[in-house]
GROMACS .gro file of C-alpha atoms in nm:
model
  423
    1ALA     CA    1   2.300   3.432  -0.593
    2VAL     CA    2   1.959   3.375  -0.744
    3GLU     CA    3   1.938   3.061  -0.954
    4GLU     CA    4   1.799   3.089  -1.306
    5TYR     CA    5   1.601   2.808  -1.460
    6GLY     CA    6   1.520   2.710  -1.816
    7GLY     CA    7   1.726   2.663  -2.129
    8SER     CA    8   1.702   2.285  -2.123
    9SER     CA    9   1.417   2.038  -2.133
   10VAL     CA   10   1.355   1.764  -1.877
   11GLY     CA   11   1.312   1.539  -2.180
   12TRP     CA   12   1.682   1.459  -2.195
   13PRO     CA   13   1.722   1.360  -1.827
   14ILE     CA   14   1.408   1.148  -1.866
   15PHE     CA   15   1.548   0.984  -2.181
   16ALA     CA   16   1.885   0.913  -2.017
   17CYS     CA   17   1.720   0.761  -1.710
   18TRP     CA   18   1.467   0.564  -1.917
   19ALA     CA   19   1.735   0.419  -2.148
   20TYR     CA   20   1.955   0.319  -1.853
   21PHE     CA   21   1.678   0.147  -1.660
   22LEU     CA   22   1.543  -0.015  -1.974
   23SER     CA   23   1.880  -0.189  -1.996
   24VAL     CA   24   1.855  -0.288  -1.630
   25ALA     CA   25   1.497  -0.414  -1.667
   26LEU     CA   26   1.575  -0.622  -1.976
   27THR     CA   27   1.817  -0.835  -1.774
   28ALA     CA   28   1.600  -0.885  -1.464
   29PRO     CA   29   1.423  -1.198  -1.598
   30ALA     CA   30   1.747  -1.332  -1.750
   31MET     CA   31   1.982  -1.298  -1.452
   32PRO     CA   32   1.850  -1.601  -1.255
   33GLY     CA   33   1.884  -1.828  -1.561
   34LEU     CA   34   2.237  -1.705  -1.631
   35CYS     CA   35   2.347  -1.764  -1.271
   36ASN     CA   36   2.190  -2.110  -1.260
   37SER     CA   37   2.355  -2.208  -1.589
   38LEU     CA   38   2.695  -2.104  -1.451
   39ALA     CA   39   2.648  -2.277  -1.117
   40ASN     CA   40   2.495  -2.605  -1.241
   41ALA     CA   41   2.737  -2.873  -1.354
   42ASP     CA   42   2.518  -2.961  -1.653
   43GLY     CA   43   2.482  -2.596  -1.758
   44SER     CA   44   2.102  -2.603  -1.723
   45THR     CA   45   1.897  -2.307  -1.606
   46ARG     CA   46   1.703  -2.502  -1.342
   47VAL     CA   47   1.684  -2.329  -1.005
   48SER     CA   48   1.953  -2.451  -0.767
   49PRO     CA   49   2.091  -2.334  -0.431
   50ALA     CA   50   2.428  -2.266  -0.593
   51GLY     CA   51   2.264  -2.053  -0.863
   52VAL     CA   52   2.062  -1.855  -0.609
   53ASP     CA   53   2.376  -1.798  -0.404
   54LEU     CA   54   2.571  -1.682  -0.710
   55LYS     CA   55   2.296  -1.434  -0.802
   56GLY     CA   56   2.308  -1.297  -0.448
   57THR     CA   57   2.685  -1.258  -0.475
   58PHE     CA   58   2.655  -1.067  -0.802
   59GLU     CA   59   2.393  -0.833  -0.656
   60SER     CA   60   2.593  -0.775  -0.337
   61VAL     CA   61   2.908  -0.681  -0.531
   62ASP     CA   62   2.708  -0.442  -0.749
   63GLN     CA   63   2.532  -0.273  -0.458
   64LEU     CA   64   2.838  -0.246  -0.235
   65MET     CA   65   3.029  -0.069  -0.512
   66THR     CA   66   2.735   0.168  -0.561
   67PHE     CA   67   2.726   0.243  -0.188
   68PHE     CA   68   3.093   0.339  -0.181
   69PHE     CA   69   3.119   0.531  -0.510
   70ASP     CA   70   2.784   0.714  -0.547
   71PRO     CA   71   2.888   1.005  -0.321
   72LEU     CA   72   3.201   1.056  -0.531
   73TRP     CA   73   3.010   1.089  -0.858
   74GLY     CA   74   2.762   1.333  -0.704
   75ALA     CA   75   3.045   1.561  -0.593
   76VAL     CA   76   3.214   1.529  -0.932
   77SER     CA   77   2.890   1.614  -1.117
   78ASP     CA   78   2.850   1.933  -0.912
   79HIS     CA   79   3.187   2.045  -1.053
   80VAL     CA   80   3.198   1.909  -1.411
   81GLY     CA   81   2.824   1.889  -1.488
   82ARG     CA   82   2.570   1.607  -1.518
   83LYS     CA   83   2.625   1.494  -1.876
   84PRO     CA   84   2.971   1.332  -1.829
   85LEU     CA   85   2.835   1.122  -1.542
   86GLN     CA   86   2.534   1.011  -1.747
   87VAL     CA   87   2.774   0.890  -2.015
   88LEU     CA   88   2.987   0.719  -1.748
   89ALA     CA   89   2.684   0.531  -1.612
   90CYS     CA   90   2.597   0.406  -1.960
   91ALA     CA   91   2.958   0.299  -2.021
   92GLY     CA   92   2.971   0.106  -1.695
   93ILE     CA   93   2.649  -0.087  -1.753
   94THR     CA   94   2.759  -0.158  -2.112
   95VAL     CA   95   3.068  -0.330  -1.970
   96GLY     CA   96   2.868  -0.509  -1.700
   97TRP     CA   97   2.612  -0.658  -1.936
   98GLY     CA   98   2.871  -0.715  -2.208
   99THR     CA   99   3.077  -0.943  -1.984
  100ALA     CA  100   2.760  -1.139  -1.899
  101ALA     CA  101   2.688  -1.184  -2.270
  102LEU     CA  102   3.038  -1.290  -2.374
  103SER     CA  103   3.208  -1.467  -2.085
  104ARG     CA  104   3.144  -1.784  -1.885
  105SER     CA  105   3.413  -1.701  -1.629
  106ILE     CA  106   3.261  -1.618  -1.290
  107PRO     CA  107   3.558  -1.392  -1.191
  108VAL     CA  108   3.516  -1.196  -1.516
  109LEU     CA  109   3.144  -1.161  -1.454
  110LEU     CA  110   3.209  -1.044  -1.098
  111ALA     CA  111   3.449  -0.783  -1.236
  112GLY     CA  112   3.176  -0.671  -1.478
  113ARG     CA  113   2.924  -0.639  -1.196
  114ALA     CA  114   3.181  -0.440  -0.997
  115VAL     CA  115   3.237  -0.197  -1.288
  116ASP     CA  116   2.863  -0.154  -1.323
  117GLY     CA  117   2.825  -0.094  -0.949
  118VAL     CA  118   3.106   0.161  -0.941
  119THR     CA  119   2.941   0.368  -1.216
  120SER     CA  120   2.576   0.312  -1.115
  121CYS     CA  121   2.477   0.674  -1.057
  122MET     CA  122   2.223   0.746  -1.332
  123LEU     CA  123   1.910   0.802  -1.120
  124PRO     CA  124   2.050   1.062  -0.875
  125ILE     CA  125   2.242   1.235  -1.154
  126CYS     CA  126   1.924   1.264  -1.363
  127GLN     CA  127   1.732   1.383  -1.056
  128SER     CA  128   2.001   1.648  -1.009
  129ALA     CA  129   1.968   1.745  -1.376
  130VAL     CA  130   1.593   1.792  -1.331
  131LYS     CA  131   1.657   2.011  -1.026
  132ASP     CA  132   1.907   2.217  -1.228
  133ILE     CA  133   1.641   2.331  -1.474
  134THR     CA  134   1.320   2.326  -1.267
  135PRO     CA  135   1.184   2.607  -1.044
  136PRO     CA  136   1.128   2.491  -0.684
  137HIS     CA  137   0.748   2.508  -0.707
  138LYS     CA  138   0.750   2.261  -1.000
  139LEU     CA  139   1.022   2.029  -0.872
  140VAL     CA  140   0.802   1.761  -0.714
  141SER     CA  141   0.585   1.716  -1.023
  142GLN     CA  142   0.890   1.700  -1.251
  143LEU     CA  143   1.062   1.445  -1.028
  144GLY     CA  144   0.740   1.244  -1.034
  145LEU     CA  145   0.748   1.257  -1.413
  146LEU     CA  146   1.107   1.130  -1.410
  147GLN     CA  147   1.029   0.851  -1.164
  148GLY     CA  148   0.707   0.743  -1.333
  149VAL     CA  149   0.790   0.772  -1.702
  150ALA     CA  150   1.160   0.687  -1.691
  151VAL     CA  151   1.187   0.426  -1.418
  152GLY     CA  152   0.833   0.284  -1.404
  153ALA     CA  153   0.782   0.258  -1.779
  154ALA     CA  154   1.133   0.122  -1.834
  155PHE     CA  155   1.079  -0.167  -1.594
  156LEU     CA  156   0.737  -0.243  -1.737
  157ILE     CA  157   0.857  -0.256  -2.099
  158GLY     CA  158   1.204  -0.397  -2.034
  159GLY     CA  159   1.089  -0.666  -1.794
  160MET     CA  160   0.833  -0.803  -2.036
  161ALA     CA  161   1.068  -0.787  -2.337
  162GLY     CA  162   1.354  -0.947  -2.145
  163GLY     CA  163   1.133  -1.230  -2.027
  164ILE     CA  164   1.012  -1.306  -2.379
  165LEU     CA  165   1.363  -1.293  -2.530
  166ALA     CA  166   1.512  -1.510  -2.254
  167LYS     CA  167   1.246  -1.774  -2.323
  168VAL     CA  168   1.270  -1.760  -2.703
  169LYS     CA  169   1.650  -1.730  -2.724
  170SER     CA  170   1.872  -1.747  -2.415
  171PRO     CA  171   1.978  -1.528  -2.119
  172ARG     CA  172   2.299  -1.435  -2.302
  173HIS     CA  173   2.101  -1.289  -2.593
  174VAL     CA  174   1.920  -1.066  -2.342
  175PHE     CA  175   2.247  -0.939  -2.195
  176ALA     CA  176   2.386  -0.871  -2.543
  177LEU     CA  177   2.076  -0.665  -2.628
  178ALA     CA  178   2.092  -0.477  -2.296
  179SER     CA  179   2.461  -0.397  -2.342
  180THR     CA  180   2.400  -0.271  -2.696
  181ALA     CA  181   2.105  -0.058  -2.583
  182ALA     CA  182   2.314   0.103  -2.308
  183LEU     CA  183   2.600   0.169  -2.551
  184LEU     CA  184   2.369   0.339  -2.802
  185ALA     CA  185   2.210   0.546  -2.523
  186GLY     CA  186   2.553   0.661  -2.404
  187ILE     CA  187   2.650   0.765  -2.756
  188ALA     CA  188   2.323   0.957  -2.802
  189ILE     CA  189   2.371   1.140  -2.470
  190ALA     CA  190   2.733   1.226  -2.550
  191LEU     CA  191   2.647   1.363  -2.895
  192PHE     CA  192   2.312   1.534  -2.848
  193ALA     CA  193   2.213   1.588  -2.483
  194PRO     CA  194   2.256   1.941  -2.344
  195GLU     CA  195   2.433   2.010  -2.015
  196THR     CA  196   2.182   2.115  -1.750
  197LEU     CA  197   2.428   2.268  -1.501
  198PRO     CA  198   2.579   2.590  -1.643
  199ARG     CA  199   2.936   2.677  -1.549
  200PRO     CA  200   2.849   2.974  -1.325
  201ARG     CA  201   2.643   2.747  -1.100
  202ARG     CA  202   2.899   2.468  -1.071
  203ALA     CA  203   3.107   2.404  -0.761
  204PRO     CA  204   3.454   2.559  -0.802
  205ARG     CA  205   3.619   2.227  -0.719
  206VAL     CA  206   3.534   1.867  -0.633
  207ALA     CA  207   3.461   1.839  -0.260
  208TRP     CA  208   3.680   1.531  -0.210
  209ALA     CA  209   3.640   1.536   0.169
  210ARG     CA  210   3.265   1.484   0.127
  211ALA     CA  211   3.285   1.222  -0.149
  212ASN     CA  212   3.250   0.914   0.074
  213PRO     CA  213   2.970   0.712   0.238
  214LEU     CA  214   3.026   0.858   0.586
  215SER     CA  215   2.990   1.207   0.446
  216ALA     CA  216   2.675   1.091   0.267
  217VAL     CA  217   2.516   0.996   0.599
  218ARG     CA  218   2.627   1.323   0.759
  219ARG     CA  219   2.485   1.519   0.467
  220LEU     CA  220   2.142   1.357   0.504
  221VAL     CA  221   2.124   1.429   0.880
  222GLY     CA  222   2.268   1.781   0.845
  223SER     CA  223   1.933   1.949   0.914
  224SER     CA  224   1.612   1.844   1.081
  225ALA     CA  225   1.425   1.866   0.750
  226SER     CA  226   1.672   1.649   0.557
  227PHE     CA  227   1.691   1.401   0.846
  228GLY     CA  228   1.314   1.367   0.876
  229ALA     CA  229   1.260   1.339   0.501
  230SER     CA  230   1.547   1.092   0.460
  231ALA     CA  231   1.418   0.877   0.748
  232ALA     CA  232   1.073   0.866   0.588
  233PHE     CA  233   1.220   0.788   0.245
  234LEU     CA  234   1.441   0.507   0.374
  235SER     CA  235   1.169   0.356   0.594
  236PHE     CA  236   0.934   0.350   0.294
  237TRP     CA  237   1.196   0.164   0.092
  238LEU     CA  238   1.265  -0.074   0.380
  239GLY     CA  239   0.903  -0.188   0.361
  240LEU     CA  240   0.900  -0.190  -0.019
  241ASN     CA  241   1.221  -0.392  -0.041
  242GLY     CA  242   1.072  -0.644   0.200
  243LEU     CA  243   0.777  -0.684  -0.035
  244GLN     CA  244   0.996  -0.714  -0.345
  245VAL     CA  245   1.244  -0.969  -0.212
  246ASN     CA  246   0.973  -1.204  -0.079
  247LEU     CA  247   0.689  -1.151  -0.328
  248TYR     CA  248   0.731  -1.466  -0.537
  249ASN     CA  249   0.800  -1.699  -0.247
  250TYR     CA  250   0.530  -1.552  -0.022
  251ALA     CA  251   0.260  -1.566  -0.291
  252SER     CA  252   0.353  -1.925  -0.371
  253PHE     CA  253   0.367  -2.033  -0.005
  254ARG     CA  254   0.057  -1.848   0.112
  255PHE     CA  255  -0.174  -1.865  -0.190
  256GLY     CA  256  -0.023  -2.131  -0.418
  257TRP     CA  257   0.047  -1.887  -0.699
  258GLU     CA  258   0.247  -1.985  -1.004
  259PRO     CA  259   0.539  -1.752  -1.093
  260SER     CA  260   0.346  -1.622  -1.395
  261THR     CA  261   0.074  -1.486  -1.165
  262ALA     CA  262   0.329  -1.289  -0.962
  263VAL     CA  263   0.485  -1.158  -1.285
  264GLY     CA  264   0.143  -1.033  -1.395
  265LEU     CA  265   0.092  -0.859  -1.062
  266GLN     CA  266   0.434  -0.695  -1.088
  267ALA     CA  267   0.352  -0.570  -1.438
  268ALA     CA  268   0.022  -0.423  -1.320
  269SER     CA  269   0.199  -0.266  -1.023
  270GLY     CA  270   0.449  -0.107  -1.261
  271VAL     CA  271   0.168   0.061  -1.455
  272VAL     CA  272   0.003   0.186  -1.136
  273LEU     CA  273   0.338   0.312  -1.001
  274ALA     CA  274   0.414   0.506  -1.318
  275LEU     CA  275   0.071   0.671  -1.321
  276SER     CA  276   0.081   0.743  -0.948
  277ASN     CA  277   0.421   0.909  -0.956
  278VAL     CA  278   0.323   1.130  -1.251
  279LEU     CA  279  -0.041   1.212  -1.169
  280GLY     CA  280  -0.045   1.191  -0.788
  281PRO     CA  281   0.163   1.503  -0.718
  282GLN     CA  282   0.004   1.695  -1.006
  283LEU     CA  283  -0.357   1.626  -0.904
  284LEU     CA  284  -0.333   1.619  -0.525
  285ALA     CA  285  -0.065   1.876  -0.440
  286PRO     CA  286  -0.283   2.176  -0.544
  287ARG     CA  287  -0.553   2.051  -0.305
  288ILE     CA  288  -0.365   1.913  -0.005
  289GLY     CA  289  -0.012   2.044  -0.061
  290ASP     CA  290   0.313   1.855  -0.105
  291ALA     CA  291   0.319   1.765   0.265
  292GLY     CA  292  -0.029   1.618   0.230
  293VAL     CA  293   0.079   1.402  -0.066
  294ILE     CA  294   0.373   1.272   0.136
  295ARG     CA  295   0.151   1.206   0.436
  296VAL     CA  296  -0.110   1.019   0.230
  297GLY     CA  297   0.162   0.810   0.065
  298LEU     CA  298   0.335   0.711   0.390
  299LEU     CA  299   0.018   0.626   0.581
  300GLY     CA  300  -0.136   0.458   0.278
  301PHE     CA  301   0.170   0.241   0.229
  302ALA     CA  302   0.175   0.139   0.596
  303ALA     CA  303  -0.193   0.041   0.568
  304CYS     CA  304  -0.125  -0.160   0.252
  305LEU     CA  305   0.161  -0.351   0.416
  306ALA     CA  306  -0.067  -0.436   0.708
  307ALA     CA  307  -0.337  -0.546   0.462
  308MET     CA  308  -0.090  -0.773   0.279
  309GLY     CA  309  -0.006  -0.944   0.606
  310LEU     CA  310  -0.372  -0.987   0.697
  311ALA     CA  311  -0.494  -1.091   0.350
  312SER     CA  312  -0.663  -1.431   0.352
  313SER     CA  313  -0.702  -1.461  -0.025
  314GLY     CA  314  -0.485  -1.398  -0.329
  315ARG     CA  315  -0.729  -1.134  -0.455
  316ALA     CA  316  -0.707  -0.932  -0.132
  317PHE     CA  317  -0.330  -0.962  -0.138
  318ALA     CA  318  -0.313  -0.840  -0.499
  319LEU     CA  319  -0.535  -0.540  -0.421
  320ALA     CA  320  -0.308  -0.447  -0.130
  321VAL     CA  321   0.001  -0.470  -0.353
  322LEU     CA  322  -0.163  -0.246  -0.615
  323GLY     CA  323  -0.257  -0.002  -0.339
  324SER     CA  324   0.105   0.010  -0.227
  325SER     CA  325   0.201   0.114  -0.581
  326VAL     CA  326  -0.040   0.408  -0.557
  327ALA     CA  327   0.125   0.508  -0.229
  328THR     CA  328   0.461   0.557  -0.403
  329MET     CA  329   0.330   0.903  -0.503
  330CYS     CA  330   0.505   1.029  -0.186
  331LEU     CA  331   0.856   0.947  -0.316
  332PRO     CA  332   0.894   1.243  -0.558
  333GLY     CA  333   0.793   1.482  -0.279
  334LEU     CA  334   1.041   1.335  -0.033
  335THR     CA  335   1.316   1.341  -0.297
  336GLY     CA  336   1.239   1.702  -0.383
  337LEU     CA  337   1.243   1.805  -0.017
  338ILE     CA  338   1.581   1.640   0.037
  339ALA     CA  339   1.720   1.804  -0.278
  340GLN     CA  340   1.603   2.144  -0.158
  341GLN     CA  341   1.809   2.108   0.159
  342ALA     CA  342   2.133   2.099  -0.040
  343PRO     CA  343   2.353   2.409  -0.024
  344ALA     CA  344   2.392   2.590  -0.356
  345GLY     CA  345   2.602   2.389  -0.598
  346GLN     CA  346   2.569   2.062  -0.405
  347ALA     CA  347   2.243   1.909  -0.530
  348GLY     CA  348   2.427   1.626  -0.702
  349ALA     CA  349   2.617   1.540  -0.384
  350MET     CA  350   2.294   1.543  -0.182
  351LEU     CA  351   2.098   1.317  -0.417
  352THR     CA  352   2.381   1.069  -0.470
  353ALA     CA  353   2.418   1.061  -0.091
  354LEU     CA  354   2.052   0.959  -0.074
  355ASP     CA  355   2.105   0.695  -0.343
  356SER     CA  356   2.414   0.560  -0.165
  357VAL     CA  357   2.235   0.522   0.168
  358SER     CA  358   1.931   0.376  -0.013
  359THR     CA  359   2.161   0.108  -0.154
  360LEU     CA  360   2.273   0.017   0.198
  361ASP     CA  361   1.908   0.021   0.306
  362ARG     CA  362   1.829  -0.225   0.026
  363LEU     CA  363   2.113  -0.459   0.123
  364ILE     CA  364   1.995  -0.465   0.484
  365ALA     CA  365   1.628  -0.500   0.394
  366TYR     CA  366   1.683  -0.790   0.156
  367LYS     CA  367   1.872  -0.986   0.420
  368VAL     CA  368   1.659  -0.896   0.722
  369MET     CA  369   1.321  -0.933   0.552
  370SER     CA  370   1.422  -1.266   0.397
  371ARG     CA  371   1.530  -1.393   0.739
  372LEU     CA  372   1.204  -1.270   0.895
  373PHE     CA  373   1.001  -1.452   0.630
  374ALA     CA  374   1.203  -1.770   0.686
  375TRP     CA  375   1.149  -1.739   1.063
  376GLY     CA  376   0.779  -1.677   1.008
  377ILE     CA  377   0.741  -1.991   0.796
  378SER     CA  378   0.902  -2.199   1.072
  379ASN     CA  379   0.690  -2.040   1.345
  380GLY     CA  380   0.351  -2.019   1.179
  381ARG     CA  381   0.373  -1.643   1.115
  382PRO     CA  382   0.471  -1.612   0.749
  383SER     CA  383   0.345  -1.254   0.718
  384VAL     CA  384   0.559  -1.113   1.000
  385HIS     CA  385   0.786  -0.924   0.761
  386PHE     CA  386   0.489  -0.720   0.636
  387HIS     CA  387   0.401  -0.613   0.988
  388VAL     CA  388   0.761  -0.521   1.066
  389GLY     CA  389   0.772  -0.319   0.744
  390CYS     CA  390   0.447  -0.144   0.842
  391ALA     CA  391   0.596  -0.048   1.181
  392CYS     CA  392   0.909   0.091   1.012
  393VAL     CA  393   0.703   0.306   0.772
  394LEU     CA  394   0.495   0.442   1.060
  395ALA     CA  395   0.815   0.534   1.244
  396GLY     CA  396   0.935   0.715   0.932
  397TRP     CA  397   0.603   0.902   0.909
  398LEU     CA  398   0.636   1.017   1.272
  399LEU     CA  399   0.988   1.147   1.207
  400PHE     CA  400   0.864   1.327   0.895
  401GLU     CA  401   0.582   1.496   1.087
  402ARG     CA  402   0.809   1.595   1.374
  403MET     CA  403   1.114   1.715   1.179
  404ALA     CA  404   1.037   1.780   0.812
  405SER     CA  405   0.670   1.851   0.735
  406LYS     CA  406   0.698   2.227   0.800
  407ALA     CA  407   0.990   2.253   0.561
  408VAL     CA  408   0.775   2.129   0.271
  409HIS     CA  409   0.581   2.455   0.272
  410ALA     CA  410   0.906   2.647   0.227
  411GLN     CA  411   1.026   2.455  -0.079
  412GLY     CA  412   0.973   2.762  -0.292
  413ALA     CA  413   1.242   2.947  -0.096
  414PRO     CA  414   1.598   2.966  -0.232
  415PRO     CA  415   1.819   2.676  -0.120
  416PRO     CA  416   2.069   2.745   0.159
  417THR     CA  417   2.412   2.876   0.077
  418GLY     CA  418   2.749   2.829   0.237
  419ASP     CA  419   2.796   2.562   0.497
  420GLU     CA  420   2.465   2.571   0.687
  421GLY     CA  421   2.368   2.243   0.838
  422LYS     CA  422   2.711   2.080   0.822
  423LEU     CA  423   2.801   1.857   1.113
   0.00000   0.00000   0.00000
């Protein structure tokens, strides 16, 4: 069957994604203080090993739940539509942040993080909603709009607002605001947002056999194009996660930066990322094609990681970090290519599979890259994690060129039907 597009605006998926990640971003500056206040005997927010460990435990619980449940929600959304899952994601994060605002019991807070992790499916569901209503030749630019405006702008605005409120009031006030914002967003979506997946295009039933992490991996390696694009996507995030987890400590150790300097760099990077994801595909794709945009992003990011490791001054390091934000223009193209490999009626399952495996990628990267940085400090090679990240991105680029680049030119073709590409 030929898919029909139109009838809904990408404005609602962008709003849903923006509101959700605004709630996430608000709490980012407040979470360390909350964890330290719970772990310290005197209730202070000073940094302590116990507080750092507690924050890591909260994040691990959240991400592990996301890894296990994301494939389920993708399969469910292919059958019932995207809107119910957007409401579910808002409800889950409302509970997660609400427990942080109201309770001082660590088990209760862990339960809240678990609920949030179980329902944390907003990004792939909104990406699926954009695919529902966008012709293939416009998909990359629309996904870039979602990624740049919704995610990038949300973290820029929310991170700054959360940091100010946490300083003026307290971390718990930030979590109360974030929970309220997520609740209001969920109500607005439930009452006013249109459904982007019409009934004739929905899966006849939930594919329960595929709604698990193992199936998610199999889905992503089901064709050479999806395998190559997924490998490039995950290798890019492996390098980016290594930068994110070590940014503050590396900048302080290597260049003597104060935390406020790193915060300023992150804010500037957020602006560059948002503009790059929106404008990069729109301006460059007509000239060099979607494959060219992906290629420039992957090779540019590898070069920026190498430059970060070689930087001898804070200014050179900052320029390399900003350059890496420009290179994120390749992510909408890779996401669009992966989405196009989904059989008809299974876009939600494919994109939540990608999100699930990306969560596992993040868990591994945070641990491995932190250990590499620690080893590098002890052995006089503090930048080793940047070079390892560069090598991983180059490996992902090679797999993209070998297995997926030709498929980018066929993104305008109808998606496969039936069971092609299943293992």
